[in-house]
C-alpha cells in the first residue's frame, strides 16, 4: 500500500523533481568532448605487485595440473579399491548332525531291460 499524499505534497514533489532534472541537464551540458580525457593507467608499486601475483597464481595452477596428470599416468591402473571386497567362505559348511539314513535298496538309475523272447524256428 502506498501512503496517501495530499495535493500540497504532490506539488512539492513535482517541483523538486523539476529542479533536479534542470540541475542534471545543466551539469550534462557542461561536459564536452574536449573536456574529456582518457583514464590514467595504473601506476606505483601496487600495480607491479598485482601483475606478479596474478602471474604466480597462473604458474601454480599450471604446475598443479601437470603434477595431477603425471600422478594419474604413473600410478598403476589396478590400484586397490577403497571399499573392501567381500570375504568368501573357505569351503562348504560343516554338517553338525548325524548323517542322513541310507535307503535299504539301491535306486536304479536306468530301467531294467525286458527279458529276451525265445527265438521261433519254422
Short mmCIF file of C-alpha atoms in Angstrom, two decimals:
data_model
loop_
_atom_site.label_atom_id
_atom_site.label_comp_id
_atom_site.label_asym_id
_atom_site.label_seq_id
_atom_site.Cartn_x
_atom_site.Cartn_y
_atom_site.Cartn_z
CA UNK A 1 0.00 0.00 0.00
CA UNK A 2 1.24 3.42 -0.84
CA UNK A 3 0.76 6.16 1.71
CA UNK A 4 -1.84 8.77 0.81
CA UNK A 5 -0.43 12.13 -0.15
CA UNK A 6 -2.04 15.50 -0.13
CA UNK A 7 -2.15 17.75 -3.18
CA UNK A 8 0.38 20.04 -1.50
CA UNK A 9 2.88 17.14 -1.13
CA UNK A 10 2.34 16.22 -4.76
CA UNK A 11 3.12 19.80 -5.88
CA UNK A 12 6.22 19.89 -3.69
CA UNK A 13 7.42 16.56 -5.06
CA UNK A 14 6.83 17.70 -8.67
CA UNK A 15 8.68 20.99 -8.06
CA UNK A 16 11.65 19.16 -6.52
CA UNK A 17 11.74 16.74 -9.42
CA UNK A 18 11.67 19.58 -11.96
CA UNK A 19 14.54 21.41 -10.20
CA UNK A 20 16.57 18.19 -10.02
CA UNK A 21 16.05 17.49 -13.73
CA UNK A 22 17.07 21.06 -14.60
CA UNK A 23 20.23 20.78 -12.49
CA UNK A 24 21.24 17.48 -14.07
CA UNK A 25 20.57 18.83 -17.57
CA UNK A 26 22.73 21.91 -16.87
CA UNK A 27 25.53 19.73 -15.49
CA UNK A 28 25.38 17.45 -18.54
CA UNK A 29 25.60 20.49 -20.85
CA UNK A 30 28.97 21.39 -19.27
CA UNK A 31 30.54 18.10 -20.42
CA UNK A 32 32.06 18.38 -23.91
CA UNK A 33 34.28 16.01 -25.92
CA UNK A 34 37.21 18.41 -25.41
CA UNK A 35 36.77 18.28 -21.67
CA UNK A 36 37.05 14.50 -21.54
CA UNK A 37 40.42 12.79 -21.25
CA UNK A 38 41.41 9.13 -21.21
CA UNK A 39 41.85 7.45 -17.88
CA UNK A 40 45.28 7.30 -16.31
CA UNK A 41 46.99 3.92 -16.50
CA UNK A 42 47.70 2.23 -13.16
CA UNK A 43 51.00 3.26 -11.62
CA UNK A 44 53.00 2.69 -8.49
CA UNK A 45 54.34 -0.33 -6.67
CA UNK A 46 50.90 -1.89 -6.17
CA UNK A 47 50.36 -2.29 -9.90
CA UNK A 48 53.54 -4.34 -10.38
CA UNK A 49 52.78 -6.50 -7.35
CA UNK A 50 49.30 -7.35 -8.64
CA UNK A 51 50.70 -8.37 -12.04
CA UNK A 52 53.32 -10.61 -10.43
CA UNK A 53 50.80 -12.16 -8.09
CA UNK A 54 48.42 -12.95 -10.96
CA UNK A 55 51.28 -14.48 -12.94
CA UNK A 56 52.37 -16.55 -9.91
CA UNK A 57 48.84 -17.93 -9.45
CA UNK A 58 48.68 -18.87 -13.12
CA UNK A 59 52.03 -20.69 -12.91
CA UNK A 60 50.99 -22.51 -9.72
CA UNK A 61 47.73 -23.64 -11.31
CA UNK A 62 49.54 -24.96 -14.38
CA UNK A 63 52.09 -26.77 -12.20
CA UNK A 64 49.33 -28.40 -10.15
CA UNK A 65 47.62 -29.59 -13.34
CA UNK A 66 50.89 -31.10 -14.62
CA UNK A 67 51.52 -32.90 -11.32
CA UNK A 68 47.97 -34.29 -11.32
CA UNK A 69 48.33 -35.61 -14.87
CA UNK A 70 51.75 -37.18 -14.10
CA UNK A 71 50.43 -38.92 -10.99
CA UNK A 72 47.42 -40.22 -12.89
CA UNK A 73 49.66 -41.57 -15.67
CA UNK A 74 52.34 -43.07 -13.41
CA UNK A 75 50.19 -44.80 -10.80
CA UNK A 76 49.13 -48.35 -11.71
CA UNK A 77 45.65 -48.75 -13.07
CA UNK A 78 44.89 -51.81 -10.89
CA UNK A 79 45.22 -49.94 -7.62
CA UNK A 80 43.23 -51.40 -4.74
CA UNK A 81 39.76 -50.14 -4.16
CA UNK A 82 38.93 -48.17 -1.05
CA UNK A 83 35.93 -50.43 -0.44
CA UNK A 84 37.00 -53.86 0.88
CA UNK A 85 35.92 -56.87 -1.17
CA UNK A 86 33.55 -59.36 0.50
CA UNK A 87 35.24 -62.41 2.05
CA UNK A 88 34.11 -65.77 0.67
CA UNK A 89 33.97 -68.87 2.90
CA UNK A 90 36.93 -71.27 2.67
CA UNK A 91 34.80 -74.33 1.89
CA UNK A 92 31.34 -75.81 2.28
CA UNK A 93 29.93 -75.51 5.78
CA UNK A 94 30.40 -78.49 8.07
CA UNK A 95 27.38 -80.68 8.90
CA UNK A 96 26.87 -80.78 12.64
CA UNK A 97 24.29 -83.57 12.98
CA UNK A 98 24.03 -87.35 12.44
CA UNK A 99 24.41 -88.50 8.85
CA UNK A 100 21.18 -88.99 6.91
CA UNK A 101 19.88 -92.60 6.68
CA UNK A 102 20.68 -94.54 3.50
CA UNK A 103 17.97 -96.39 1.58
CA UNK A 104 17.96 -100.19 2.00
CA UNK A 105 17.77 -100.97 -1.71
CA UNK A 106 19.64 -99.02 -4.28
CA UNK A 107 17.53 -96.94 -6.60
CA UNK A 108 18.22 -97.91 -10.21
CA UNK A 109 19.23 -95.11 -12.45
CA UNK A 110 18.07 -96.80 -15.67
CA UNK A 111 15.08 -99.16 -16.24
CA UNK A 112 15.83 -102.86 -16.31
CA UNK A 113 15.89 -104.47 -19.77
CA UNK A 114 12.99 -106.71 -20.81
CA UNK A 115 13.69 -110.49 -20.94
CA UNK A 116 14.61 -111.81 -24.34
CA UNK A 117 11.91 -113.80 -26.12
CA UNK A 118 12.91 -117.28 -27.39
CA UNK A 119 13.70 -117.50 -30.99
CA UNK A 120 10.95 -119.13 -33.07
CA UNK A 121 12.07 -121.68 -35.71
CA UNK A 122 9.92 -122.62 -38.61
#
